[in-house]
Amino acid sequence: MKSKILLSLLLFNIITTSFSQNLDSLLTVARATQDDSTKIRMLNKIGFSYVFNNTDKALQVIKEGKQLAKDKDFNFGLVELINTHGIYMDITGQSDSANYYFSKALKLSRTHDFKNIEVMCINNLGMFHWNRSEFDKALEYFFEALKMNDIDGSEKGRAIYLNNIGLIYQEMNLNKKALEYHNQALKIREKLNLEKGQAGSLNNIGINLKNLGRIDEAIVTFKKGIAIAERINDLIDYYRLLDNLANAYNENSNFELAIETYLKAIDKPKDFKADEKGLLFAYSNLMALYNEIEQPKQALYYATKAYDILEKYPEFELSSDRLYLHAAESHYMLGEFDRGRTLNRKFITLRDSVFSKNNALAIADLEVKYNTEKKEKEILVQRAELAEQKLTIQQKNYQLYGLLGIALILGLLGYLFYNQQKLKNKQLQKENELKDALIKIETQNRLQEQRLRISRDLHDNIGAQLTFIISSIDNLKYGFEIKDEKLAAKLNKISAFTSETIYELRDTIWAMNKNEITFEDLETRISNYIDKAHIYDGNIKFSFNVDDGVDQQKTLTSIEGMNIHRIIQEAIHNSIKHASATEIKVRISQLKDQLKVVISDNGKGFHTSTVNKGSGLNNMNKRSKNIGGELVLLSQEDEGTQVILKV
């Protein structure tokens, strides 16, 4: 959605309102037009409009226009159509082809010196890399577009590129830097009385103020933007600003006002095409707020609406983990502990999946890069000029000593210059290597700081809340004489489940705090878990063996270590719960360049072809695939079960 919205808003070749009346009729008119250049440009505009409502027709019109432009040797129209072809590819999800057409249009526009199309292609390439989260490349293109615009472009265009640069910094969580560019864009839009742009800029400024903890300023900014959007009937920005205002009220713990504002934000007209993913987040926030004011039934009402969206768009689930956490909290509040436990496990599984994604956390500031390159070029020019002056003076002096002396001195100078240049090249190479090493170390440090911050938040917030739950249950048991055995058993069950969740949370934090995990460290964690499992069921004999051939100093990534540990935990848990086993074995051996983990029991077994695979077996398969492993399940009735993992 981001690609479609941003490209449609920011392209310069925007179709006018007269073209929106009846595209098929306009197409007929265009084909009947006698002037070739006018016909080609009309086909481009109509093709662009079809991109957003009839992609099959769009491709047909674009190809027709391109062929006509080639036949009539109309290069300007051809470049426009190639760029529009790139937009078509981007919107239909063919990103590699979109990059090809944008790059081709850029090359041709430079060949023919079509400045207006060139800056448009540069902007589109910036959008392309932005949509792929390649923020450094996106910034390069947006800065290039800004520089071109500053030469012979308009203030309106400058505001667009400043806004785009601010949005990229916003994506990188560099909020102070983002504010600088959004404020510059807003000043231009206020000067030109561009109210549509003002609403968008105020929304972006408010978001960055909120992220910086300046909540009161953010609220004032969002309200100002809402007033403008409402006045000009800009529904897209109006509902977007309402949603962000509700977030700000929520941050300020003004729950009643936050709920009121969220309800306004989701109360859209029937003919307004809603952002389903945005609605999903709004429902999740409403659930948290209704739980906060102790209205769990109302929270579950919005949970049902959220589940409907996830059923329609399952790809949203990975970014909706907190929805399950809020739903679990609602069910706990209503005494529906089994349902709450199931949803809590779903939350933990999704959160683990989120941790397995690689995140680009920081890149160099491109402004510094450009300024540095400029200064280095100036220094090189000055050095070259000084070298030329020195050589001229030396040549005049050498003439006094004759041709032989000149030859000898020039030869000597050439030799010395060669050695000096060779030494300089080596020094420059070492300096570049040192810079690269420092950048790599700085990136690793920032990544580790981010991991530590997240793990501290998990430990201090979620861990503290779970510990408070256990403490509260213990106070209930010891503070009151509970004679109802079912109630006492229920409280014990909740306490045990919460303790289990804390243990799983600590495992996650353990994995997050490390870039790499040694096998020895993993072995210790597995051994500790088996010891706890033995305490849980003393009737089962546990054994844990590691073959001598396994390299104890072998290192694993934190994701590999955590997933191997989770698979072993799940296999042991399944054996204890379902197998009626008296013996459970865990053995790890070396299989060429792979680790082989076997978890076996002597339980009642089952037929693997007929068994209903629950979330436990599915989770083990997913974890194995996430780390490129192979998971095999072997079992027969009355012959026990084996879970074999190769990774």
XYZ file of C-alpha atoms in Angstrom:
647
model
C 0.000 0.000 0.000
C 2.815 2.407 0.805
C 4.215 2.124 -2.708
C 0.859 2.878 -4.338
C -0.032 5.809 -2.125
C 3.329 7.542 -2.176
C 3.962 7.164 -5.881
C 0.497 8.460 -6.723
C 0.986 11.484 -4.494
C 4.524 12.393 -5.498
C 4.791 11.796 -9.246
C 4.907 14.987 -11.254
C 3.067 13.467 -14.201
C -0.290 13.547 -12.343
C -3.416 13.342 -14.426
C -5.774 16.299 -14.273
C -9.370 16.085 -13.016
C -10.751 16.323 -16.560
C -9.132 12.971 -17.404
C -10.913 11.176 -14.583
C -14.420 11.461 -16.087
C -14.331 8.562 -18.497
C -11.000 6.927 -19.324
C -12.382 4.730 -22.092
C -13.875 7.757 -23.848
C -10.605 9.659 -23.435
C -8.752 6.698 -24.918
C -10.980 6.869 -27.992
C -10.319 10.620 -28.282
C -6.553 10.087 -27.870
C -6.413 7.492 -30.646
C -8.309 9.849 -32.965
C -5.944 12.765 -32.260
C -3.930 13.735 -35.348
C -0.924 15.318 -33.623
C 1.473 12.437 -32.789
C 3.186 14.062 -29.786
C -0.168 15.010 -28.211
C -1.521 11.486 -28.834
C 1.539 9.842 -27.198
C 1.417 12.077 -24.123
C -2.345 11.478 -23.741
C -1.775 7.709 -23.945
C 0.824 8.056 -21.176
C -1.588 9.941 -18.919
C -4.452 7.538 -19.563
C -2.165 4.536 -18.999
C -1.031 6.084 -15.727
C -4.669 6.444 -14.592
C -5.513 2.865 -15.600
C -2.621 1.662 -13.379
C -4.753 2.415 -10.312
C -8.052 0.849 -11.459
C -7.476 -1.516 -14.411
C -3.941 -2.905 -14.596
C -4.631 -5.103 -17.648
C -5.867 -2.095 -19.636
C -2.960 -0.017 -18.284
C -0.315 -2.351 -19.711
C -2.077 -2.442 -23.084
C -2.199 1.384 -23.328
C 1.403 1.817 -22.130
C 2.726 -0.660 -24.713
C 0.661 1.013 -27.437
C 2.092 4.422 -26.490
C 5.682 3.114 -26.364
C 5.428 1.551 -29.808
C 3.959 4.741 -31.295
C 6.687 6.858 -29.662
C 9.363 4.587 -31.158
C 7.743 4.687 -34.603
C 7.474 8.499 -34.517
C 10.914 8.928 -32.909
C 9.357 10.980 -30.070
C 11.961 10.430 -27.335
C 10.352 12.629 -24.690
C 7.080 10.683 -24.814
C 8.968 7.366 -24.906
C 10.900 8.181 -21.711
C 7.660 9.259 -19.990
C 5.992 5.961 -20.938
C 8.978 3.852 -19.794
C 8.799 5.598 -16.421
C 5.019 4.921 -16.244
C 5.763 1.280 -17.149
C 8.014 1.181 -14.049
C 5.134 2.515 -11.921
C 2.885 -0.225 -13.299
C 5.483 -2.882 -12.370
C 5.932 -1.421 -8.879
C 2.187 -1.331 -8.142
C 1.634 -4.879 -9.482
C 4.390 -6.190 -7.188
C 7.068 -6.818 -9.862
C 9.780 -4.895 -8.046
C 12.800 -6.096 -10.062
C 11.104 -5.084 -13.312
C 10.108 -1.739 -11.765
C 13.757 -1.038 -10.956
C 14.718 -1.951 -14.546
C 12.229 0.464 -16.136
C 12.961 3.329 -13.704
C 16.718 2.945 -14.341
C 16.185 2.761 -18.101
C 14.021 5.895 -18.062
C 16.658 7.700 -15.969
C 19.431 6.757 -18.398
C 17.449 7.910 -21.435
C 16.346 11.161 -19.775
C 20.021 11.983 -19.080
C 21.012 11.040 -22.633
C 18.443 13.470 -24.070
C 18.779 16.035 -21.255
C 15.130 15.800 -20.164
C 15.595 17.372 -16.710
C 11.944 17.194 -15.628
C 11.695 13.454 -16.324
C 15.167 12.840 -14.881
C 14.254 14.231 -11.455
C 10.971 12.267 -11.539
C 12.856 9.000 -12.280
C 15.342 9.714 -9.491
C 12.448 10.250 -7.088
C 10.787 6.993 -8.214
C 14.023 5.059 -7.674
C 14.179 6.544 -4.186
C 10.627 5.304 -3.564
C 11.557 1.868 -4.936
C 14.475 1.457 -2.517
C 12.409 2.898 0.350
C 9.735 0.232 -0.189
C 12.504 -2.408 0.007
C 13.798 -0.856 3.297
C 17.094 0.057 1.582
C 17.190 3.414 3.351
C 20.772 4.382 2.448
C 20.088 4.055 -1.291
C 16.728 5.808 -0.947
C 18.447 8.755 0.752
C 21.037 8.966 -2.033
C 18.311 9.307 -4.656
C 16.238 11.801 -2.627
C 19.283 14.005 -1.925
C 20.187 13.862 -5.616
C 16.621 14.875 -6.535
C 16.779 17.732 -3.988
C 20.048 19.032 -5.475
C 18.618 18.923 -9.013
C 15.462 20.702 -7.880
C 17.520 23.429 -6.158
C 19.179 24.233 -9.496
C 16.088 24.911 -11.610
C 13.097 23.393 -9.782
C 10.176 24.809 -7.818
C 9.696 25.418 -4.091
C 6.792 22.949 -4.200
C 9.140 20.267 -5.509
C 11.709 21.131 -2.836
C 9.044 20.577 -0.153
C 8.317 17.103 -1.581
C 11.971 16.018 -1.440
C 12.525 17.508 2.028
C 9.452 15.587 3.189
C 10.753 12.338 1.636
C 14.163 12.726 3.315
C 12.421 13.400 6.630
C 10.347 10.216 6.207
C 13.466 8.115 5.593
C 15.128 9.485 8.757
C 11.820 8.774 10.519
C 11.984 5.137 9.330
C 15.523 4.945 10.762
C 14.294 6.278 14.154
C 16.496 9.362 13.766
C 13.634 11.551 14.983
C 15.571 14.790 15.612
C 16.986 14.635 12.094
C 13.539 13.841 10.668
C 12.012 16.847 12.477
C 14.568 19.160 10.876
C 13.468 18.219 7.340
C 9.727 17.982 8.073
C 9.795 21.506 9.564
C 11.553 22.840 6.448
C 8.895 21.194 4.239
C 6.086 22.632 6.396
C 7.453 26.199 6.128
C 7.439 26.002 2.316
C 3.907 24.550 2.246
C 2.652 27.261 4.597
C 4.308 29.919 2.438
C 2.651 28.505 -0.725
C -0.661 27.856 1.132
C -0.530 24.128 0.232
C -2.994 22.937 2.893
C -3.013 19.307 1.715
C 0.745 19.152 2.167
C 0.520 20.996 5.504
C -1.737 18.271 6.956
C 0.769 15.581 5.932
C 3.729 17.527 7.327
C 1.965 18.176 10.645
C 1.196 14.457 10.940
C 4.875 13.570 10.387
C 6.066 16.245 12.842
C 3.621 15.007 15.480
C 4.825 11.413 15.098
C 8.466 12.422 15.623
C 7.610 14.640 18.604
C 5.759 11.698 20.170
C 8.701 9.362 19.546
C 10.983 11.892 21.273
C 8.705 11.916 24.354
C 7.370 15.431 23.672
C 3.773 14.210 23.943
C 2.053 17.525 24.739
C 3.675 19.203 21.715
C 2.667 16.222 19.566
C -0.982 16.507 20.681
C -1.088 20.210 19.757
C 0.480 19.425 16.361
C -1.956 16.592 15.577
C -4.938 18.809 16.478
C -3.680 21.549 14.152
C -3.348 19.017 11.325
C -6.833 17.597 11.999
C -8.365 21.084 11.737
C -6.725 21.632 8.328
C -7.619 18.152 6.982
C -11.235 18.567 8.115
C -11.478 22.019 6.511
C -10.285 20.810 3.096
C -12.105 17.428 3.384
C -8.822 15.469 3.193
C -10.182 12.214 4.667
C -6.961 10.192 4.322
C -4.892 12.583 6.449
C -7.879 13.301 8.727
C -8.243 9.676 9.868
C -4.469 9.183 9.947
C -4.079 12.211 12.251
C -6.961 11.026 14.477
C -5.277 7.636 14.928
C -1.949 9.255 15.856
C -3.689 11.679 18.240
C -5.287 8.687 19.987
C -1.819 7.106 20.290
C -0.536 10.294 21.918
C -3.434 10.360 24.423
C -2.652 6.724 25.189
C 1.015 7.582 25.803
C -0.172 10.307 28.221
C -2.320 7.716 30.096
C -5.467 9.660 29.169
C -7.313 6.401 28.456
C -10.876 7.690 28.160
C -9.889 10.384 25.635
C -7.716 7.868 23.767
C -10.674 5.464 23.417
C -12.950 8.286 22.243
C -10.407 9.345 19.602
C -9.709 5.778 18.391
C -13.467 5.262 17.909
C -13.595 8.426 15.775
C -10.605 7.181 13.771
C -12.264 3.842 12.892
C -15.708 5.358 12.219
C -15.133 5.891 8.491
C -17.772 6.393 5.778
C -18.841 3.243 3.923
C -17.427 4.510 0.630
C -14.025 5.239 2.219
C -11.498 2.500 1.524
C -10.025 1.741 4.955
C -6.424 0.737 5.632
C -6.967 -2.800 6.959
C -3.572 -2.972 8.660
C -4.138 0.392 10.329
C -7.544 -0.844 11.543
C -5.854 -3.928 12.990
C -3.501 -1.782 15.090
C -6.399 0.453 16.159
C -8.390 -2.577 17.366
C -5.327 -3.854 19.268
C -4.888 -0.459 20.962
C -8.586 -0.340 21.867
C -8.304 -3.807 23.437
C -5.385 -2.662 25.610
C -7.285 0.455 26.701
C -10.512 -1.398 27.557
C -8.456 -3.885 29.592
C -6.840 -0.915 31.338
C -10.260 0.416 32.423
C -11.411 -3.135 33.328
C -13.860 -3.724 30.466
C -12.536 -7.038 29.073
C -15.767 -7.960 27.262
C -15.591 -4.773 25.202
C -11.931 -5.546 24.504
C -12.864 -8.995 23.159
C -15.520 -7.380 20.934
C -12.700 -5.598 19.065
C -10.569 -8.773 19.213
C -13.260 -10.478 17.085
C -13.047 -7.673 14.502
C -9.244 -7.999 14.477
C -9.444 -11.798 13.957
C -11.681 -11.167 10.915
C -8.961 -8.974 9.371
C -6.242 -11.550 10.119
C -8.342 -14.251 8.478
C -8.547 -12.049 5.383
C -4.885 -10.919 5.506
C -2.831 -13.663 7.281
C 0.379 -11.860 6.276
C -0.416 -9.197 8.926
C -0.124 -11.722 11.780
C 3.639 -11.364 12.290
C 3.253 -7.667 13.147
C 0.168 -8.251 15.331
C 1.676 -10.266 18.204
C 0.479 -7.842 20.889
C -3.117 -8.426 19.763
C -2.882 -11.949 21.211
C -1.301 -10.642 24.419
C -4.181 -8.179 24.961
C -6.751 -10.896 24.155
C -5.062 -13.281 26.626
C -5.249 -10.572 29.305
C -8.998 -10.120 28.620
C -9.676 -13.846 28.987
C -7.672 -13.991 32.233
C -9.721 -11.086 33.590
C -12.897 -13.034 32.743
C -11.578 -16.224 34.390
C -11.160 -18.039 31.044
C -7.669 -19.309 31.852
C -7.312 -22.059 29.204
C -8.142 -19.642 26.392
C -5.854 -17.028 27.920
C -3.008 -19.543 28.140
C -3.433 -20.542 24.478
C -3.341 -16.918 23.312
C -0.336 -16.147 25.525
C 1.591 -19.006 23.909
C 0.597 -17.666 20.496
C 2.020 -14.276 21.538
C 5.334 -15.856 22.652
C 5.637 -17.839 19.397
C 5.058 -14.740 17.266
C 7.463 -12.663 19.371
C 10.188 -15.293 18.837
C 9.544 -15.076 15.078
C 9.933 -11.291 15.204
C 13.314 -11.674 16.912
C 14.492 -13.934 14.095
C 14.202 -11.139 11.509
C 17.346 -9.258 10.607
C 16.964 -5.547 11.262
C 19.054 -2.816 9.680
C 19.583 -0.560 12.713
C 21.934 2.217 11.539
C 23.661 3.658 8.436
C 26.004 6.622 7.928
C 24.650 10.150 7.644
C 24.739 10.912 3.891
C 24.957 14.662 4.378
C 28.324 14.214 6.075
C 29.333 11.855 3.291
C 28.549 14.393 0.562
C 30.248 17.283 2.381
C 33.328 15.152 3.083
C 33.614 14.066 -0.551
C 33.326 17.681 -1.689
C 36.111 18.836 0.662
C 38.344 15.920 -0.356
C 37.930 16.845 -4.024
C 38.820 20.473 -3.281
C 41.965 19.369 -1.418
C 43.000 17.097 -4.298
C 42.582 19.955 -6.791
C 44.709 22.264 -4.604
C 47.396 19.594 -4.288
C 47.438 19.096 -8.042
C 47.801 22.852 -8.637
C 50.681 23.104 -6.117
C 52.394 20.101 -7.694
C 52.138 21.718 -11.151
C 53.613 25.005 -9.889
C 56.477 23.191 -8.178
C 57.248 21.183 -11.307
C 57.332 24.347 -13.469
C 59.857 26.073 -11.144
C 62.017 22.966 -11.024
C 62.059 22.670 -14.821
C 63.327 26.271 -15.198
C 66.145 25.642 -12.714
C 67.152 22.342 -14.337
C 67.744 24.060 -17.707
C 70.855 25.685 -16.214
C 72.572 22.354 -15.665
C 72.265 20.993 -19.184
C 70.339 18.209 -20.785
C 72.188 15.465 -18.929
C 71.559 16.993 -15.520
C 67.901 17.480 -16.367
C 67.549 13.857 -17.451
C 69.204 12.568 -14.285
C 67.197 14.810 -11.951
C 63.904 14.098 -13.719
C 64.635 10.388 -13.541
C 65.428 10.668 -9.845
C 62.329 12.785 -9.191
C 60.195 10.312 -11.143
C 61.565 7.453 -9.073
C 60.997 9.350 -5.814
C 57.514 10.424 -6.887
C 56.651 6.842 -7.787
C 57.799 5.584 -4.382
C 56.044 8.434 -2.596
C 52.817 7.797 -4.498
C 53.099 4.084 -3.755
C 53.525 4.862 -0.042
C 50.557 7.254 -0.134
C 48.411 4.610 -1.809
C 49.318 2.123 0.911
C 48.535 4.686 3.604
C 45.179 5.515 1.984
C 44.368 1.820 1.735
C 45.162 1.303 5.434
C 43.099 4.369 6.364
C 40.132 3.042 4.380
C 40.478 -0.380 6.001
C 40.581 1.277 9.425
C 37.480 3.371 8.608
C 35.619 0.253 7.453
C 36.612 -1.584 10.637
C 35.487 1.340 12.826
C 32.130 1.558 10.999
C 31.647 -2.194 11.438
C 32.469 -2.011 15.159
C 30.149 0.978 15.622
C 27.306 -0.842 13.845
C 27.837 -3.941 16.001
C 27.877 -1.803 19.152
C 24.623 -0.088 18.183
C 23.035 -3.443 17.405
C 24.130 -4.816 20.795
C 22.832 -1.688 22.554
C 19.466 -2.150 20.826
C 19.352 -5.790 21.905
C 20.222 -4.908 25.487
C 17.580 -2.175 25.548
C 14.886 -4.545 24.300
C 15.928 -7.290 26.742
C 15.919 -4.782 29.631
C 12.433 -3.663 28.626
C 11.239 -7.281 28.522
C 12.826 -8.057 31.881
C 11.763 -4.856 33.646
C 8.237 -4.575 32.244
C 6.813 -7.974 31.257
C 9.014 -9.901 33.704
C 8.084 -7.614 36.581
C 4.378 -7.881 35.751
C 4.515 -11.701 35.641
C 6.381 -11.758 38.945
C 3.702 -9.472 40.416
C 1.041 -11.980 39.272
C 2.821 -14.847 41.100
C 3.239 -12.708 44.207
C -0.444 -11.705 44.135
C -1.552 -15.354 43.833
C 0.707 -16.360 46.733
C -0.749 -13.520 48.845
C -4.255 -14.769 48.025
C -3.378 -18.321 49.051
C -1.689 -17.351 52.314
C -3.853 -14.353 53.180
C -7.157 -16.180 52.915
C -8.212 -19.609 54.041
C -9.259 -21.023 50.699
C -11.360 -24.109 51.330
C -12.551 -24.538 47.766
C -10.111 -27.120 46.350
C -10.992 -26.285 42.735
C -10.203 -22.623 43.337
C -6.941 -23.493 45.060
C -5.986 -25.788 42.191
C -6.847 -23.054 39.682
C -4.644 -20.534 41.505
C -1.773 -23.040 41.610
C -2.221 -23.661 37.883
C -2.067 -19.936 37.067
C 1.002 -19.511 39.272
C 2.752 -22.446 37.567
C 1.862 -21.147 34.092
C 3.157 -17.678 34.951
C 6.403 -19.163 36.275
C 6.736 -21.123 33.031
C 6.220 -17.932 31.028
C 8.939 -16.159 33.068
C 11.281 -19.056 32.331
C 10.565 -18.833 28.584
C 10.997 -15.060 28.738
C 14.411 -15.485 30.377
C 15.416 -17.922 27.598
C 14.461 -15.306 25.011
C 16.424 -12.591 26.841
C 19.371 -14.979 27.143
C 19.413 -15.458 23.352
C 18.909 -11.732 22.621
C 21.867 -10.645 24.736
C 24.328 -12.631 22.631
C 25.542 -12.278 19.064
C 26.751 -15.881 19.229
C 26.084 -18.813 21.551
C 28.677 -21.529 22.187
C 27.560 -25.127 22.209
C 28.780 -25.362 25.805
C 26.365 -22.568 26.793
C 23.483 -24.278 24.948
C 24.331 -27.589 26.629
C 24.077 -25.933 30.056
C 20.651 -24.470 29.244
C 19.357 -27.862 28.045
C 20.728 -29.600 31.141
C 19.039 -27.036 33.425
C 15.717 -27.569 31.661
C 15.961 -31.366 31.979
C 16.708 -30.993 35.715
C 13.534 -28.911 36.081
C 11.539 -31.449 34.048
C 12.725 -34.194 36.427
C 11.486 -32.153 39.393
C 8.150 -31.696 37.596
C 7.706 -35.491 37.143
C 9.870 -37.638 39.391
C 8.448 -40.886 37.953
C 10.236 -40.364 34.641
C 13.925 -41.211 34.226
C 15.736 -38.503 32.225
C 19.135 -38.779 30.525
C 21.151 -36.231 28.543
C 24.272 -37.313 26.612
C 26.611 -35.379 24.333
C 28.990 -37.446 22.162
C 32.713 -36.806 22.490
C 32.878 -35.853 18.818
C 30.810 -32.701 19.369
C 32.906 -29.522 19.363
C 32.184 -27.796 22.692
C 33.495 -24.497 21.320
C 31.229 -24.595 18.253
C 29.338 -21.312 17.935
C 25.732 -20.811 16.892
C 23.797 -17.659 16.149
C 21.447 -16.533 18.909
C 18.462 -17.483 16.701
C 19.864 -20.993 16.034
C 20.602 -21.547 19.726
C 17.176 -20.362 20.870
C 15.289 -22.465 18.282
C 17.264 -25.668 19.042
C 16.559 -25.124 22.760
C 12.848 -24.514 22.101
C 12.518 -27.659 19.920
C 14.066 -29.821 22.678
C 11.775 -28.198 25.283
C 8.679 -28.834 23.139
C 9.637 -32.478 22.462
C 10.226 -33.199 26.184
C 7.008 -31.370 27.112
C 5.027 -33.491 24.600
C 6.537 -36.717 25.955
C 5.685 -35.799 29.567
C 2.159 -34.675 28.669
C 1.038 -37.286 26.112
C 3.369 -40.323 25.990
C 2.926 -41.870 29.499
C 6.649 -42.587 29.280
C 8.919 -43.831 32.076
C 12.137 -42.838 30.330
C 13.090 -39.785 28.205
C 16.510 -39.484 26.516
C 18.217 -36.539 24.855
C 21.351 -37.226 22.813
C 23.448 -34.811 20.722
C 26.040 -36.067 18.223
C 28.178 -34.707 15.383
C 27.114 -35.676 11.856
C 29.813 -34.338 9.486
C 29.220 -30.567 9.549
C 25.804 -30.877 11.247
C 24.549 -31.367 14.774
C 22.150 -34.259 15.269
C 19.743 -33.986 18.212
C 17.578 -37.010 19.145
C 14.822 -36.791 21.788
C 13.299 -40.234 22.437
C 10.868 -41.818 24.906
C 9.540 -45.315 25.652
C 5.917 -44.151 25.781
C 2.776 -45.392 24.086
C 3.630 -43.856 20.694
C 1.223 -43.162 17.853
C 0.721 -43.460 14.095
C 2.342 -40.389 12.515
C 0.049 -40.648 9.467
C -3.161 -40.354 11.498
C -2.202 -38.209 14.478
C -3.688 -34.692 14.628
C -0.642 -32.439 14.643
C -1.203 -29.703 17.184
C 0.534 -26.364 17.624
C 3.476 -28.054 19.397
C 4.511 -30.208 16.409
C 3.826 -27.368 13.979
C 5.962 -24.989 16.081
C 8.865 -27.488 16.047
C 8.636 -27.745 12.239
C 8.530 -23.947 11.837
C 11.528 -23.449 14.163
C 13.501 -26.115 12.259
C 12.796 -24.402 8.911
C 13.719 -20.965 10.353
C 17.284 -22.177 11.017
C 17.604 -24.292 7.849
C 17.303 -27.549 9.746
C 15.550 -30.866 9.073
C 13.053 -32.322 11.567
C 11.914 -35.976 11.445
C 9.226 -37.534 13.684
C 9.312 -41.349 14.143
C 6.706 -43.206 16.209
C 4.738 -46.456 16.415
C 2.071 -47.479 18.902
C 3.583 -49.106 22.045
C 7.113 -48.529 20.656
C 7.770 -44.960 21.797
C 8.594 -41.798 19.870
C 11.739 -40.181 18.412
C 12.164 -36.545 17.382
C 15.299 -36.113 15.237
C 16.697 -32.651 14.434
C 19.617 -32.100 12.032
C 21.002 -28.569 11.831
